[in-house]
Short mmCIF file of C-alpha atoms and ligand atoms in Angstrom, two decimals:
data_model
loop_
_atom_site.label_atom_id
_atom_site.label_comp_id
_atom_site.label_asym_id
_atom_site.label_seq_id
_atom_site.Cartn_x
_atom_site.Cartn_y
_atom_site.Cartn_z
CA UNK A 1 -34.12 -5.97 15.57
CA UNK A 2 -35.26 -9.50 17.29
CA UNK A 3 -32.32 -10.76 19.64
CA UNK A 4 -33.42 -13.97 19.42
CA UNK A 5 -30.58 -15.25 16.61
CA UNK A 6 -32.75 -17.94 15.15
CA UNK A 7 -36.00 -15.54 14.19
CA UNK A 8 -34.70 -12.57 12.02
CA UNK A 9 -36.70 -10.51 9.76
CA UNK A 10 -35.18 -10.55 6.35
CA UNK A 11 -37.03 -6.93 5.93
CA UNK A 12 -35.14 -5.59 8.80
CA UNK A 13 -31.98 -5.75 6.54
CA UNK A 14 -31.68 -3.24 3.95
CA UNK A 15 -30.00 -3.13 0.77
CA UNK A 16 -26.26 -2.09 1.34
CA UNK A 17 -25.95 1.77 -0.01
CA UNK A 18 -22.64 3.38 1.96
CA UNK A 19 -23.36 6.74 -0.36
CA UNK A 20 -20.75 8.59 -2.16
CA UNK A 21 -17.70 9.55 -0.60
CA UNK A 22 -14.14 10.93 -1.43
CA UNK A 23 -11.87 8.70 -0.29
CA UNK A 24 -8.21 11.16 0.52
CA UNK A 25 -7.18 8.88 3.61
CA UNK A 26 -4.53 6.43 3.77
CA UNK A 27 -6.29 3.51 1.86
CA UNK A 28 -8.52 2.63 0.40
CA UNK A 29 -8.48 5.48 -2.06
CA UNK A 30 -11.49 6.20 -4.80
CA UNK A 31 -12.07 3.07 -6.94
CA UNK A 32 -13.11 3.79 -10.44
CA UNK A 33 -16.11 2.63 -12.19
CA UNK A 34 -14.64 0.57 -14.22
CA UNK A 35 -13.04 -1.78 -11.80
CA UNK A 36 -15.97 -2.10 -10.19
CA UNK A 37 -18.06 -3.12 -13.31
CA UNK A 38 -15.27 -5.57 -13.73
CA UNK A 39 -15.83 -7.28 -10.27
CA UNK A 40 -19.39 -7.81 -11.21
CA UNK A 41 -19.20 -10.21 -14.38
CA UNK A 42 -19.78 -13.71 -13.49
CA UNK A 43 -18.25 -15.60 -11.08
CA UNK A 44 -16.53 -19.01 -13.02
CA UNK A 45 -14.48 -22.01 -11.88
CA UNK A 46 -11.03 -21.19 -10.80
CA UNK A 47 -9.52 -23.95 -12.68
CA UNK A 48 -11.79 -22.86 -16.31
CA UNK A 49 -9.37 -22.01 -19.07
CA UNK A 50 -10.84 -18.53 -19.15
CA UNK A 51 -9.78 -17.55 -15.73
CA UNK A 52 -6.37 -19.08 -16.45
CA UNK A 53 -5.90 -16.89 -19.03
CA UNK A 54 -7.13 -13.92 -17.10
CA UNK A 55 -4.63 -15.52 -14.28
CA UNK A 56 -1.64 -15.51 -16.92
CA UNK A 57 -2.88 -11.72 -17.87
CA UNK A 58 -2.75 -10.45 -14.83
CA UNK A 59 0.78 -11.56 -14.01
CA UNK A 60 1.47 -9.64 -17.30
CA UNK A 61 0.70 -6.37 -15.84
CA UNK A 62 1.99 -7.04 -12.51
CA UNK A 63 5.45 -7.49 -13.51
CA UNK A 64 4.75 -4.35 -15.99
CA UNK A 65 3.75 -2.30 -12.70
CA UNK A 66 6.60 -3.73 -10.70
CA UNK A 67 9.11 -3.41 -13.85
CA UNK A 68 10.34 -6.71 -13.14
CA UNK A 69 10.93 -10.01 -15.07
CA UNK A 70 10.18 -12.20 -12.14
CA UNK A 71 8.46 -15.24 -12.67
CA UNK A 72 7.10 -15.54 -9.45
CA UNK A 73 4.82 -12.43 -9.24
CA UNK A 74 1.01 -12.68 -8.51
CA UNK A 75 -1.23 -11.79 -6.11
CA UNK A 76 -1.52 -13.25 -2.56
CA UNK A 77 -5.62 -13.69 -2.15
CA UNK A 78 -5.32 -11.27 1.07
CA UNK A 79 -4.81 -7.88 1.52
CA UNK A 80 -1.08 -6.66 1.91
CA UNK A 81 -0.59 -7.34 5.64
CA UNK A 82 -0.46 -11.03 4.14
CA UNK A 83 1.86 -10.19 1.66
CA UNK A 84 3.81 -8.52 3.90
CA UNK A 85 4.10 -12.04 5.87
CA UNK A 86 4.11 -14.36 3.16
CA UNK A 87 7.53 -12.45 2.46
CA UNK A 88 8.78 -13.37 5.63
CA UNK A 89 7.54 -16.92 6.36
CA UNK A 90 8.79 -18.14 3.06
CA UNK A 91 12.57 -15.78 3.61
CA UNK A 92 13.34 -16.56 7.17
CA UNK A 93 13.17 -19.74 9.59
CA UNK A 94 13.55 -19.70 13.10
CA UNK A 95 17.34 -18.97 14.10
CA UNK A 96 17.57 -16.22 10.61
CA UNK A 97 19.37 -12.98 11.24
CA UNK A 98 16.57 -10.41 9.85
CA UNK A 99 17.41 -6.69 9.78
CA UNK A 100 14.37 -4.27 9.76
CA UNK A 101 14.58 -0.88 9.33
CA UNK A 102 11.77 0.66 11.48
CA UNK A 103 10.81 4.12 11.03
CA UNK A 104 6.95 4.13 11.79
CA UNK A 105 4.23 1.61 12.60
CA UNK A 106 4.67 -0.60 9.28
CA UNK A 107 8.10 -1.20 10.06
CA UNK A 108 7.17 -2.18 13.53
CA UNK A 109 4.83 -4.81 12.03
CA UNK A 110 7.18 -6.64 10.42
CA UNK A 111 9.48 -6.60 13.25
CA UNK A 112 6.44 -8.58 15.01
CA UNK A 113 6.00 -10.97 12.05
CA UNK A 114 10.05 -11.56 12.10
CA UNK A 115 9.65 -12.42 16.13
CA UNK A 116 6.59 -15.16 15.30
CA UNK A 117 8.60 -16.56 12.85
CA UNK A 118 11.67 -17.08 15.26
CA UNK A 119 13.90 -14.85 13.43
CA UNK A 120 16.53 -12.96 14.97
CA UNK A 121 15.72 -9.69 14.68
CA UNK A 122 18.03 -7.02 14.66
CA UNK A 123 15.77 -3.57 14.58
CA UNK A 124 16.91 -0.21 13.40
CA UNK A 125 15.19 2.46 14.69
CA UNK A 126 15.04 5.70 12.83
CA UNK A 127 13.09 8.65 13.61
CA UNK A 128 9.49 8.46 13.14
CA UNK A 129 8.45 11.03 10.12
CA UNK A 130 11.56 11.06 8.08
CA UNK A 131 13.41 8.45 5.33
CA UNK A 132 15.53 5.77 6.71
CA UNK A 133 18.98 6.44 7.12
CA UNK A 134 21.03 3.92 5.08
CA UNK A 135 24.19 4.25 7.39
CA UNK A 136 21.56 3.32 10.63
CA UNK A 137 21.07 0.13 8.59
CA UNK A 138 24.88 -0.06 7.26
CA UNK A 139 25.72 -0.28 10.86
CA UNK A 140 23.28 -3.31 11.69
CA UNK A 141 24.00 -5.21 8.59
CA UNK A 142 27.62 -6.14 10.49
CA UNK A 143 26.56 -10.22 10.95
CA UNK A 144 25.25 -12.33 8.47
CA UNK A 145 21.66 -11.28 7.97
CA UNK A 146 19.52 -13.06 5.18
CA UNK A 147 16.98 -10.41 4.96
CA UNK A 148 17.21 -6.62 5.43
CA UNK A 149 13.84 -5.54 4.95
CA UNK A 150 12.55 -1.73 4.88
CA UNK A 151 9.47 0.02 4.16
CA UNK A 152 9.43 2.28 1.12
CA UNK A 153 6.81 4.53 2.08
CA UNK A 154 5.68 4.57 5.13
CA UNK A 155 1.54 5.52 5.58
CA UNK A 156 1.70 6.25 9.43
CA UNK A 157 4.13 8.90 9.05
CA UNK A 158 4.16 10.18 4.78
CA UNK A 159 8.13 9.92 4.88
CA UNK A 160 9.67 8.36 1.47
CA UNK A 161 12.49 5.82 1.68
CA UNK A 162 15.18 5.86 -1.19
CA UNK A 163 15.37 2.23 -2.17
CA UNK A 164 19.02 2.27 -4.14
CA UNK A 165 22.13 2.63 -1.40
CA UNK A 166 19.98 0.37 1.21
CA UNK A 167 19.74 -2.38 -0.92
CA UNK A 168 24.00 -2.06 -1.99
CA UNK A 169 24.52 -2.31 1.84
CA UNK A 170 21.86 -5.70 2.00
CA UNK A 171 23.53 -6.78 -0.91
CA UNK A 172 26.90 -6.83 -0.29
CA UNK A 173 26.12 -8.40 3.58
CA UNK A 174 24.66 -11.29 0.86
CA UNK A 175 21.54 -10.63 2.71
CA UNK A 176 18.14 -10.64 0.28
CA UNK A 177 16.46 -6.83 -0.40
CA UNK A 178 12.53 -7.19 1.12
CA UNK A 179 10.64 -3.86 0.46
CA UNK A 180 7.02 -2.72 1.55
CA UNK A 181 5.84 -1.33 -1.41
CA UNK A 182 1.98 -1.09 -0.08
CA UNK A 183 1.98 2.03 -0.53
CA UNK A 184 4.57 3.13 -3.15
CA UNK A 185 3.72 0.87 -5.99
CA UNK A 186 1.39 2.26 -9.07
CA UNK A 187 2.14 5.94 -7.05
CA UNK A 188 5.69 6.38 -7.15
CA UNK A 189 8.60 4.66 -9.08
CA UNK A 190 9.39 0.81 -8.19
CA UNK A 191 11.33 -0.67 -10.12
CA UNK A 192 12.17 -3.87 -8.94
CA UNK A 193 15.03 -4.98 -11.26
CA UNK A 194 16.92 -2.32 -11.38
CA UNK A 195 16.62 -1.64 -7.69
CA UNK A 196 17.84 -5.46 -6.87
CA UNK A 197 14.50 -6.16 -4.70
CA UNK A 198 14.38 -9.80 -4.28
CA UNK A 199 10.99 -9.76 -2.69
CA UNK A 200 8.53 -6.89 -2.59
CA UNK A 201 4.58 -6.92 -1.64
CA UNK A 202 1.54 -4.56 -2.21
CA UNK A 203 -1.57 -3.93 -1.39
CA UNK A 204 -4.49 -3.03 -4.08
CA UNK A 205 -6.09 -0.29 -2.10
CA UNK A 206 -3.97 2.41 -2.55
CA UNK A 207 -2.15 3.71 -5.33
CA UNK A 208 -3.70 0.72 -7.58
CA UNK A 209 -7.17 2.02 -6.19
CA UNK A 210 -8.56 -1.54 -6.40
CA UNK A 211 -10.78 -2.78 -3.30
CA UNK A 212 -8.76 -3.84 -0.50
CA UNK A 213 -8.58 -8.22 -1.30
CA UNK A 214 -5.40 -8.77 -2.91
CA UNK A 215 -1.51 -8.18 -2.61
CA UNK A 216 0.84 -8.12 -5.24
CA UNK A 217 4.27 -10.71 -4.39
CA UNK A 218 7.02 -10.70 -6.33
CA UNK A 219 10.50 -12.65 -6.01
CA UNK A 220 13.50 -12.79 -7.58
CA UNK A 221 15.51 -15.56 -8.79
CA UNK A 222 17.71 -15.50 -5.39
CA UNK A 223 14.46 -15.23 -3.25
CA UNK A 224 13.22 -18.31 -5.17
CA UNK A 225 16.74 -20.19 -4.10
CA UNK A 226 16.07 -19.02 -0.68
CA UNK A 227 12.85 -20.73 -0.76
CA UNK A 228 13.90 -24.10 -2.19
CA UNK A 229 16.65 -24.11 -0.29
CA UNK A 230 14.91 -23.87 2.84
CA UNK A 231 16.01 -26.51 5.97
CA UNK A 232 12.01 -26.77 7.52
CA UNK A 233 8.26 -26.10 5.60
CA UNK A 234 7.44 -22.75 6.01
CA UNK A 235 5.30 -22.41 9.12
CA UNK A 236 2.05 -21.20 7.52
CA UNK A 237 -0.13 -23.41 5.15
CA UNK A 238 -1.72 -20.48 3.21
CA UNK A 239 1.02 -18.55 2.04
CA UNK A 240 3.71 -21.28 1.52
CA UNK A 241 5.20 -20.08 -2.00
CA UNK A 242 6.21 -23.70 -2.69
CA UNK A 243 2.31 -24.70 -2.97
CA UNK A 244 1.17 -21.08 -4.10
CA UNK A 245 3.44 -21.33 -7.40
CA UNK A 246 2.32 -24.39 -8.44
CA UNK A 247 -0.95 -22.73 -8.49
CA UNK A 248 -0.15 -19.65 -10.55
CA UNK A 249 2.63 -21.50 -12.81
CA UNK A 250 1.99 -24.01 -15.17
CA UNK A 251 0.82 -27.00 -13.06
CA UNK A 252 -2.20 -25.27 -11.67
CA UNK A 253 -2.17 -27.53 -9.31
CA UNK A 254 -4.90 -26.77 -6.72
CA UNK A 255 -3.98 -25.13 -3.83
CA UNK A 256 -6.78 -23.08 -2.93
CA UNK A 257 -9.33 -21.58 -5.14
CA UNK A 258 -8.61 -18.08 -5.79
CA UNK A 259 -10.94 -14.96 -5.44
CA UNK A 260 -12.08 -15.29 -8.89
CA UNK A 261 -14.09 -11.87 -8.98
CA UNK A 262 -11.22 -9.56 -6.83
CA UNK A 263 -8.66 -11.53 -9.41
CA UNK A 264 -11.06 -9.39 -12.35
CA UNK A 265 -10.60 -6.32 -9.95
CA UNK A 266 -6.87 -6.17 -9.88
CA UNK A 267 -6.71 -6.97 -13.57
CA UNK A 268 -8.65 -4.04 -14.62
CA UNK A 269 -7.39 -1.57 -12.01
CA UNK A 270 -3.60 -2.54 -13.57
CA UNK A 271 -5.36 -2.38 -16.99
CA UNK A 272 -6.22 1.27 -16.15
CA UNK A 273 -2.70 2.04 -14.89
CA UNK A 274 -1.24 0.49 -18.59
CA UNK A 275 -3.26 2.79 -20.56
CA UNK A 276 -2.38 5.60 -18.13
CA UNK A 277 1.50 4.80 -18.66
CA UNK A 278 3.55 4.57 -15.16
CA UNK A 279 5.66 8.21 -15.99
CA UNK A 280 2.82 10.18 -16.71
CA UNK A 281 0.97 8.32 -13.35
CA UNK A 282 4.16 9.27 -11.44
CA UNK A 283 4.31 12.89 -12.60
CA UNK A 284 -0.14 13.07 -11.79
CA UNK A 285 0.81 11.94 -8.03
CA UNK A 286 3.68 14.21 -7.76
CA UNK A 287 1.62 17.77 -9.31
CA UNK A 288 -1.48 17.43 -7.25
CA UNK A 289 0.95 16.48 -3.92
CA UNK A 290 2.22 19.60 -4.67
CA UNK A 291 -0.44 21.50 -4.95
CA UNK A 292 -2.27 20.40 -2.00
CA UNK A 293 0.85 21.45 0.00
CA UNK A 294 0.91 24.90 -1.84
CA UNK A 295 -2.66 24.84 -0.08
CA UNK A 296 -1.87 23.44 2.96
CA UNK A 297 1.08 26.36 3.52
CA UNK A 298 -1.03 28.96 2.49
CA UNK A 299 -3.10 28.23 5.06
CA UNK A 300 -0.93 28.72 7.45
CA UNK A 301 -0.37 24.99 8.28
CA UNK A 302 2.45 22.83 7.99
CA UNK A 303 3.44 19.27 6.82
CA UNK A 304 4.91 16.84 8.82
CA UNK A 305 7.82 15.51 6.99
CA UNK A 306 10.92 17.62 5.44
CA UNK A 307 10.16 18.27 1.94
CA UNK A 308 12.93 16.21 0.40
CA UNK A 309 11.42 13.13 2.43
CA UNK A 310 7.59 13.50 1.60
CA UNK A 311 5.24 10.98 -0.18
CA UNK A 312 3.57 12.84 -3.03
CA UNK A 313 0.06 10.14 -1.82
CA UNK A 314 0.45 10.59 1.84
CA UNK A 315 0.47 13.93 3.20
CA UNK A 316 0.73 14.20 6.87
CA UNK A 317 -0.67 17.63 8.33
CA UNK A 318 0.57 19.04 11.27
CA UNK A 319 -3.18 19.91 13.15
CA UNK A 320 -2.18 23.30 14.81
CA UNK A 321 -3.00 23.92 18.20
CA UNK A 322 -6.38 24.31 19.82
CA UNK A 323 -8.02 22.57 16.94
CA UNK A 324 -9.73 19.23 17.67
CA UNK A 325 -8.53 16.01 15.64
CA UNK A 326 -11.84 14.00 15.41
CA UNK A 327 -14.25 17.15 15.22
CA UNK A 328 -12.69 18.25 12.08
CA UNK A 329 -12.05 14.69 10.23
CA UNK A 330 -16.04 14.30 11.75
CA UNK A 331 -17.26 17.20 10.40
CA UNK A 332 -15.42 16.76 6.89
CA UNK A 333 -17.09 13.46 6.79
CA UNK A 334 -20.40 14.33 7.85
CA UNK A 335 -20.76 17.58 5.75
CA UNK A 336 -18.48 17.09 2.63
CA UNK A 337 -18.36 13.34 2.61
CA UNK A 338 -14.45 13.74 2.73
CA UNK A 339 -12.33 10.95 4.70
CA UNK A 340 -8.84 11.80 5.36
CA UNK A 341 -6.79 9.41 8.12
CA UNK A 342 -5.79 10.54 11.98
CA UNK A 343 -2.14 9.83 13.12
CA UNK A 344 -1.02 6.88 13.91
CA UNK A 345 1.45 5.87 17.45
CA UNK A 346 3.25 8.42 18.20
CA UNK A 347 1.90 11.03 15.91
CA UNK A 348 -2.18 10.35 17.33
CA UNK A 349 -3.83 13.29 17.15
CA UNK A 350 -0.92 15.49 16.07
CA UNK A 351 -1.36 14.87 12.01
CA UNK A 352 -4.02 14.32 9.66
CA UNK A 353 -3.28 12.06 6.91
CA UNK A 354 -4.55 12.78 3.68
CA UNK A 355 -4.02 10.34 0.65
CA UNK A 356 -3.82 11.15 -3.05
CA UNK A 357 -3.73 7.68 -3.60
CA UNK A 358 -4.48 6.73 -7.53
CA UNK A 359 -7.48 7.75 -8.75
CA UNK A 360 -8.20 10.03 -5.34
CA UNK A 361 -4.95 11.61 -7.15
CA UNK A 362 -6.50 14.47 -8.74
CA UNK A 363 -7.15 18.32 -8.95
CA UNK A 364 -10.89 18.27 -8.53
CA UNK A 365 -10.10 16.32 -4.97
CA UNK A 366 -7.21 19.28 -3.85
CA UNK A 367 -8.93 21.77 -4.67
CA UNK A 368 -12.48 20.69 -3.08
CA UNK A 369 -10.35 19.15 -0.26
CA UNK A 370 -8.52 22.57 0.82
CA UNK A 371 -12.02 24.47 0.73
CA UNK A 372 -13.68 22.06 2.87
CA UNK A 373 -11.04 22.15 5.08
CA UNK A 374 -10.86 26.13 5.53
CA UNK A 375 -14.73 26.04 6.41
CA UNK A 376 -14.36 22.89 8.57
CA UNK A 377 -11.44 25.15 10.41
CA UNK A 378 -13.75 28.09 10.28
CA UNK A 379 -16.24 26.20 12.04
CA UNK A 380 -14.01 25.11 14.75
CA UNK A 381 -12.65 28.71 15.44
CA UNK A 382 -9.74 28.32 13.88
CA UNK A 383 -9.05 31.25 11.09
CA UNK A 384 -6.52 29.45 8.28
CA UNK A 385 -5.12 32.40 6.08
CA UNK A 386 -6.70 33.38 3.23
CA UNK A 387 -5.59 32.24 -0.36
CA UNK A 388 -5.47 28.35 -0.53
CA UNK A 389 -7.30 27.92 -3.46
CA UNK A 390 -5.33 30.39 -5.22
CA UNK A 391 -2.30 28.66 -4.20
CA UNK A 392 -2.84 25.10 -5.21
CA UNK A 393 -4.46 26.89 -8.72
CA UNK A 394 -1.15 28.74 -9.30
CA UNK A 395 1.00 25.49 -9.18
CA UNK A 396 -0.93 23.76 -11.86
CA UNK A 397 -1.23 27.04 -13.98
CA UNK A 398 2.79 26.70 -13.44
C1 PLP B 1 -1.73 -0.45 4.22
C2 PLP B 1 -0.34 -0.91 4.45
C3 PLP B 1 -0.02 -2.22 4.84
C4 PLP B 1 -1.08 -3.23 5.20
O1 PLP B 1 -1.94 -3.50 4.18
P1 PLP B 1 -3.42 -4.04 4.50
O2 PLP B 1 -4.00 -4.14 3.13
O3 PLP B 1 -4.08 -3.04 5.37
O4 PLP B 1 -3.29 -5.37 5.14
C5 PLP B 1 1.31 -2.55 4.97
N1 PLP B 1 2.30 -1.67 4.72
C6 PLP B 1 2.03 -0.39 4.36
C7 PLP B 1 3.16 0.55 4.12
C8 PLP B 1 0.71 0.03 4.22
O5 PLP B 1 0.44 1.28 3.87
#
């Protein structure tokens, strides 16, 4: 290829083909066909009165995913890092008491967004690879906080927060429930209204198995209050809620123009989840999570968080000793077109993360997963014991 910037051969660049591959890492997770058909119809004005009412209809079935009656739910035209701080900037000004619940590296995140913001933070740290514990947070809450924020699941580590006494203790500190539900929503249960969550965000590429683009905001009536009661604008343009609802309410007041085709995206990937039915997608995620570990101890290996804790779409492995990380996630890529996710902090190069994230959810994947696995460990010296397959089989014969 030339280096010269200003003479490049069009030839030179090829048309884009990635190949098929099985996406069991922590996001993004297999997106099916039919989302991507959906992404390719044509691209329209943001303001024509069909893409309002595809706007209107996908609000619809994000407050069917989050169970909530919110008005103010949509999706923030960024992936869920920007949901996470459109939460924040439009909660908490500078001089706000924030309480954050850290217990692995999406925790820590917020704690940096809280710090830009010029909150006062006030960080509870838990142990890496296990749930939150609400009295850690019960003893933090002892000021006047106006957020306590926590991460439901947490992807780096696989451990599962209950949402129900941690938002009592926020609530009765009069501080405003903020969940990270990135991970957790369209997986797991979520339901924002009867879990008091004032503000919760998402992310489309993992348990919605959408392409990574959008994330799902919703507040409540008290987070709205919050907002319009604020003393200064929120510090960041983009994501102030006061402009952004304007937008997706009735005004439609431009604000900016929205990401028509990812907007089609999300709308059939919830679409999918409707005609699935949210129990039935719960109980899918759950089965195959447990037959994968059925594998995985079979084997001979062992998962990283205790089993009342786990993530049925994030299963942290431990790797057992001698065996190397980035051969074996290498070789599963390179010979059985299989990405699963490393560690993360702490846990890099200790665990392999592997995601049964939405449609990646399902017994073809555990089953082919565990067998490439054994030969990958074969390969590397490493003799798993026998009867894997046998195991996973038995628990959906079960
Ligand atoms: C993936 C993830 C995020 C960040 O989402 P991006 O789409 O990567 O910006 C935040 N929180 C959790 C728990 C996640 O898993």
């Amino acid at each position: 290829m030339s280096s010269n910037p200003s003479k490049i051969d069009p030839k030179e660049f090829r048309d884009i083909n990635p190949g098929e591959r099985l996406l069991m890492g922590p996001g993004p997770s297999d997106v099916p066909a039919r989302v991507l058909q959906a992404m390719a119809a044509p691209c329209i004005g943001h303001l024509d009165p069909y893409f309002l009412g595809t706007m209107n209809e996908t609000q619809q079935l994000l407050r069917y995913i989050f169970q909530t009656q919110n008005a103010l739910t949509i999706p923030v035209s960024a992936t869920g890092s920007a949901g996470m701080e459109a939460c924040f900037v439009n909660l908490v000004e500078c001089g706000d008491e924030v309480v954050v619940a850290v217990n692995g590296v999406f925790g820590t995140r917020m704690c940096d967004i809280v710090n830009r913001i010029g909150g006062k933070l006030i960080r509870v740290d838990c142990e890496w690879g296990r749930a939150v514990d609400p009295q850690a947070v019960a003893k933090a809450v002892k000021g006047k906080p106006k957020v306590v924020a926590v991460v439901h699941a947490e992807t780096s580590t696989g451990a599962c927060t209950p949402l129900s006494d941690i938002s009592k203790i926020a609530h009765e500190a009069g501080a405003l429930f903020l969940v990270d539900c990135v991970t957790s929503l369209g997986g797991i249960n979520v339901p924002l209204d009867e879990m008091k969550i004032d503000a919760a965000y998402s992310g489309t590429q993992k348990c919605i198995s959408c392409p990574p683009g959008l994330s799902p905001v919703s507040f409540s009536a008290a987070a709205i209050k919050a907002l319009e009661q604020r003393k200064h604008p929120v510090v960041s343009w983009y994501l102030d809620f006061g402009m952004v609802r304007d937008y997706w309410g009735n005004e439609r007041k431009y604000h900016h123009t929205a990401p028509i085709n990812m907007i089609y995206a999300i709308r059939e990937a919830l679409r999918i989840i409707a005609e699935e039915g949210l129990e039935i997608r719960f109980a899918r995620h759950i089965l195959n999570h447990r037959a994968l570990v059925a594998g995985i101890e079979a084997m001979g290996l062992s998962m990283l968080v205790p089993e009342k804790e786990r993530l049925p779409m994030l299963n942290a492995v431990r790797i057992p000793e001698g065996v190397n990380d980035l051969k074996v996630r290498k070789a599963l890529l390179n010979d059985f077109a299989i990405e699963i996710g490393g560690g993360l902090g702490q846990f890099a190069g200790k665990v392999w993360r592997v995601g049964l994230m939405g449609h990646s959810s399902r017994r073809k994947n555990v089953i082919l997963f565990l067998a490439a696995l054994e030969a990958v460990l074969k390969a590397e010296g490493f003799k798993a014991k026998p009867g894997a397959i046998e195991a996973a089989t038995a628990v959906y014969a079960a």
